Amino acid sequence: KTKSVGFDWNDYHTLQEINIWLSNIAEQYPDKVTLQKAGTSYEDRPIVGVHVSFAPGNENKSVFVDSNIHACEWIGSAVSTYILNQFLTSTDPNIREVADSHDWYFFPVINPDGFTYTHTTNRTWRKTRVPHDDNCIGADPNRNWDYHYNEGGTSDDPCSEMYSGPEAFSEPSMKSLSEYLLTIGDSLEGYISFHSYSQILLLPYGYTADHLDNYDELYDVGLKAIDALAQRYGTEYQVGDVAEILYVASGGSPDWVKGKLGTRITYTYELRDTGKYGFLLPADQIIPTAEETLDSFITIFQEFAKR
Ligand code: ING
Ligand code: ZN
């Protein structure tokens, strides 16, 4: 039931397995899925994604979905690939309605160097692999974006997990991804980024606790989304803006997308769990996590369609 061209959601997968699956679905659905490359990382890995349209040639607005900006947060790419697969294969009328309503960009692993390192060497690596310092490698890619860069919740210490890098967009993967996002430009209506863990549905901004222009609608829809999520397995989420509910954190990708591109629908998920396993969420929780997350994801886009 959950198999699709040799890929599955019973286990976590390597970068190579994920990228092969993306190539396979592009081959299997040539009129709907096209393989995309949003530049390359420091270690010269392509940042691979897909553009998905169920009504090619239409006037749909688009939504960008990413995961594994932080290398160790494996549940992120497991969930985003699950949602992508459901969009391609499900006959559920609610899923079909949402899938058809937008064009989609899915980029499951936007920090491919770090992600590879978590598979080969250090399972809990978070950052990129750019050698900014003799002793410590990498910058936090979610502190590296050029919008209110380095305005709090960052570190100038290359050994810190929240090192912002020597300057905005010092990390090639984030710079090239931002350039790719600019090419989507005006048609971009949504940005969804998957992190783990904490079970929180986050709204921008991270750099300030001031409320953004459409805070109220994002918050109201967010409450409906976590309600839908809880209905399946009782998993409890909170909703709030990053700086208010979590901590101040500047230079994050959602702040840049919201601030520079003005995407109306902008959410960051902190997926399961609340700390029992943390980043090491067992693989047998992938499918339940993905199912409940999809329920909330569908609710987000159905609610915005009514507004
Ligand atoms: N949390 C995010 C982090 O980068 C976040 C929270 C989201 C900050 C969006 C800024 C913007 O710290 C985890 N777990 O990585
Ligand atoms: Zn993260």
PDB file of N, CA and C in Angstrom, residues 199-232:
ATOM      1  N   GLN A 199       6.484  19.451  17.946  1.00  0.00           N
ATOM      2  CA  GLN A 199       5.041  19.474  17.722  1.00  0.00           C
ATOM      3  C   GLN A 199       4.486  20.896  17.849  1.00  0.00           C
ATOM      4  N   ILE A 200       5.033  21.777  17.033  1.00  0.00           N
ATOM      5  CA  ILE A 200       4.559  23.162  16.983  1.00  0.00           C
ATOM      6  C   ILE A 200       4.382  23.553  15.523  1.00  0.00           C
ATOM      7  N   LEU A 201       3.284  24.229  15.242  1.00  0.00           N
ATOM      8  CA  LEU A 201       3.082  24.815  13.925  1.00  0.00           C
ATOM      9  C   LEU A 201       3.438  26.295  14.039  1.00  0.00           C
ATOM     10  N   LEU A 202       4.535  26.657  13.379  1.00  0.00           N
ATOM     11  CA  LEU A 202       5.117  27.994  13.569  1.00  0.00           C
ATOM     12  C   LEU A 202       4.734  28.957  12.456  1.00  0.00           C
ATOM     13  N   LEU A 203       4.540  30.213  12.833  1.00  0.00           N
ATOM     14  CA  LEU A 203       4.330  31.293  11.872  1.00  0.00           C
ATOM     15  C   LEU A 203       5.547  32.210  11.931  1.00  0.00           C
ATOM     16  N   PRO A 204       5.811  32.953  10.840  1.00  0.00           N
ATOM     17  CA  PRO A 204       6.861  33.975  10.936  1.00  0.00           C
ATOM     18  C   PRO A 204       6.390  35.068  11.910  1.00  0.00           C
ATOM     19  N   TYR A 205       7.277  35.883  12.487  1.00  0.00           N
ATOM     20  CA  TYR A 205       8.696  35.840  12.153  1.00  0.00           C
ATOM     21  C   TYR A 205       9.514  35.223  13.266  1.00  0.00           C
ATOM     22  N   GLY A 206      10.776  34.896  12.928  1.00  0.00           N
ATOM     23  CA  GLY A 206      11.708  34.476  13.944  1.00  0.00           C
ATOM     24  C   GLY A 206      12.531  35.640  14.469  1.00  0.00           C
ATOM     25  N   TYR A 207      12.710  36.678  13.639  1.00  0.00           N
ATOM     26  CA  TYR A 207      13.605  37.772  14.054  1.00  0.00           C
ATOM     27  C   TYR A 207      12.934  38.746  15.005  1.00  0.00           C
ATOM     28  N   THR A 208      11.598  38.774  15.008  1.00  0.00           N
ATOM     29  CA  THR A 208      10.876  39.694  15.876  1.00  0.00           C
ATOM     30  C   THR A 208       9.571  39.066  16.355  1.00  0.00           C
ATOM     31  N   ALA A 209       9.169  39.441  17.556  1.00  0.00           N
ATOM     32  CA  ALA A 209       7.883  38.973  18.087  1.00  0.00           C
ATOM     33  C   ALA A 209       6.731  39.847  17.603  1.00  0.00           C
ATOM     34  N   ASP A 210       7.033  40.933  16.876  1.00  0.00           N
ATOM     35  CA  ASP A 210       5.953  41.739  16.285  1.00  0.00           C
ATOM     36  C   ASP A 210       5.154  40.866  15.325  1.00  0.00           C
ATOM     37  N   HIS A 211       3.856  41.054  15.337  1.00  0.00           N
ATOM     38  CA  HIS A 211       3.016  40.229  14.463  1.00  0.00           C
ATOM     39  C   HIS A 211       3.091  40.684  13.009  1.00  0.00           C
ATOM     40  N   LEU A 212       3.115  39.705  12.098  1.00  0.00           N
ATOM     41  CA  LEU A 212       3.154  40.040  10.680  1.00  0.00           C
ATOM     42  C   LEU A 212       1.772  40.464  10.211  1.00  0.00           C
ATOM     43  N   ASP A 213       1.727  40.966   8.958  1.00  0.00           N
ATOM     44  CA  ASP A 213       0.490  41.561   8.425  1.00  0.00           C
ATOM     45  C   ASP A 213      -0.715  40.617   8.486  1.00  0.00           C
ATOM     46  N   ASN A 214      -0.539  39.357   8.087  1.00  0.00           N
ATOM     47  CA  ASN A 214      -1.696  38.444   8.121  1.00  0.00           C
ATOM     48  C   ASN A 214      -1.579  37.400   9.240  1.00  0.00           C
ATOM     49  N   TYR A 215      -1.057  37.855  10.379  1.00  0.00           N
ATOM     50  CA  TYR A 215      -0.931  36.960  11.544  1.00  0.00           C
ATOM     51  C   TYR A 215      -2.265  36.302  11.880  1.00  0.00           C
ATOM     52  N   ASP A 216      -3.350  37.092  11.903  1.00  0.00           N
ATOM     53  CA  ASP A 216      -4.630  36.564  12.392  1.00  0.00           C
ATOM     54  C   ASP A 216      -5.138  35.398  11.552  1.00  0.00           C
ATOM     55  N   GLU A 217      -5.068  35.545  10.218  1.00  0.00           N
ATOM     56  CA  GLU A 217      -5.583  34.444   9.398  1.00  0.00           C
ATOM     57  C   GLU A 217      -4.660  33.231   9.495  1.00  0.00           C
ATOM     58  N   LEU A 218      -3.337  33.454   9.541  1.00  0.00           N
ATOM     59  CA  LEU A 218      -2.416  32.319   9.686  1.00  0.00           C
ATOM     60  C   LEU A 218      -2.628  31.618  11.025  1.00  0.00           C
ATOM     61  N   TYR A 219      -2.874  32.405  12.057  1.00  0.00           N
ATOM     62  CA  TYR A 219      -3.098  31.815  13.380  1.00  0.00           C
ATOM     63  C   TYR A 219      -4.411  31.036  13.418  1.00  0.00           C
ATOM     64  N   ASP A 220      -5.492  31.636  12.889  1.00  0.00           N
ATOM     65  CA  ASP A 220      -6.799  30.959  12.897  1.00  0.00           C
ATOM     66  C   ASP A 220      -6.775  29.667  12.096  1.00  0.00           C
ATOM     67  N   VAL A 221      -6.190  29.732  10.897  1.00  0.00           N
ATOM     68  CA  VAL A 221      -6.085  28.523  10.079  1.00  0.00           C
ATOM     69  C   VAL A 221      -5.160  27.520  10.763  1.00  0.00           C
ATOM     70  N   GLY A 222      -4.118  28.011  11.403  1.00  0.00           N
ATOM     71  CA  GLY A 222      -3.198  27.136  12.134  1.00  0.00           C
ATOM     72  C   GLY A 222      -3.912  26.341  13.220  1.00  0.00           C
ATOM     73  N   LEU A 223      -4.830  27.000  13.946  1.00  0.00           N
ATOM     74  CA  LEU A 223      -5.594  26.290  14.983  1.00  0.00           C
ATOM     75  C   LEU A 223      -6.448  25.185  14.370  1.00  0.00           C
ATOM     76  N   LYS A 224      -7.066  25.484  13.231  1.00  0.00           N
ATOM     77  CA  LYS A 224      -7.875  24.458  12.555  1.00  0.00           C
ATOM     78  C   LYS A 224      -6.993  23.308  12.079  1.00  0.00           C
ATOM     79  N   ALA A 225      -5.794  23.657  11.619  1.00  0.00           N
ATOM     80  CA  ALA A 225      -4.875  22.630  11.111  1.00  0.00           C
ATOM     81  C   ALA A 225      -4.426  21.687  12.229  1.00  0.00           C
ATOM     82  N   ILE A 226      -4.089  22.236  13.394  1.00  0.00           N
ATOM     83  CA  ILE A 226      -3.623  21.341  14.474  1.00  0.00           C
ATOM     84  C   ILE A 226      -4.777  20.527  15.055  1.00  0.00           C
ATOM     85  N   ASP A 227      -5.981  21.085  14.928  1.00  0.00           N
ATOM     86  CA  ASP A 227      -7.170  20.339  15.319  1.00  0.00           C
ATOM     87  C   ASP A 227      -7.359  19.122  14.416  1.00  0.00           C
ATOM     88  N   ALA A 228      -7.217  19.334  13.120  1.00  0.00           N
ATOM     89  CA  ALA A 228      -7.321  18.225  12.157  1.00  0.00           C
ATOM     90  C   ALA A 228      -6.215  17.207  12.414  1.00  0.00           C
ATOM     91  N   LEU A 229      -5.024  17.698  12.716  1.00  0.00           N
ATOM     92  CA  LEU A 229      -3.886  16.807  12.977  1.00  0.00           C
ATOM     93  C   LEU A 229      -4.153  15.914  14.186  1.00  0.00           C
ATOM     94  N   ALA A 230      -4.719  16.509  15.245  1.00  0.00           N
ATOM     95  CA  ALA A 230      -4.945  15.759  16.486  1.00  0.00           C
ATOM     96  C   ALA A 230      -6.014  14.699  16.330  1.00  0.00           C
ATOM     97  N   GLN A 231      -6.910  14.910  15.377  1.00  0.00           N
ATOM     98  CA  GLN A 231      -8.032  13.974  15.250  1.00  0.00           C
ATOM     99  C   GLN A 231      -7.593  12.553  14.912  1.00  0.00           C
ATOM    100  N   ARG A 232      -6.499  12.404  14.187  1.00  0.00           N
ATOM    101  CA  ARG A 232      -6.133  11.056  13.746  1.00  0.00           C
ATOM    102  C   ARG A 232      -5.552  10.196  14.871  1.00  0.00           C
TER     103      ARG A 232
END
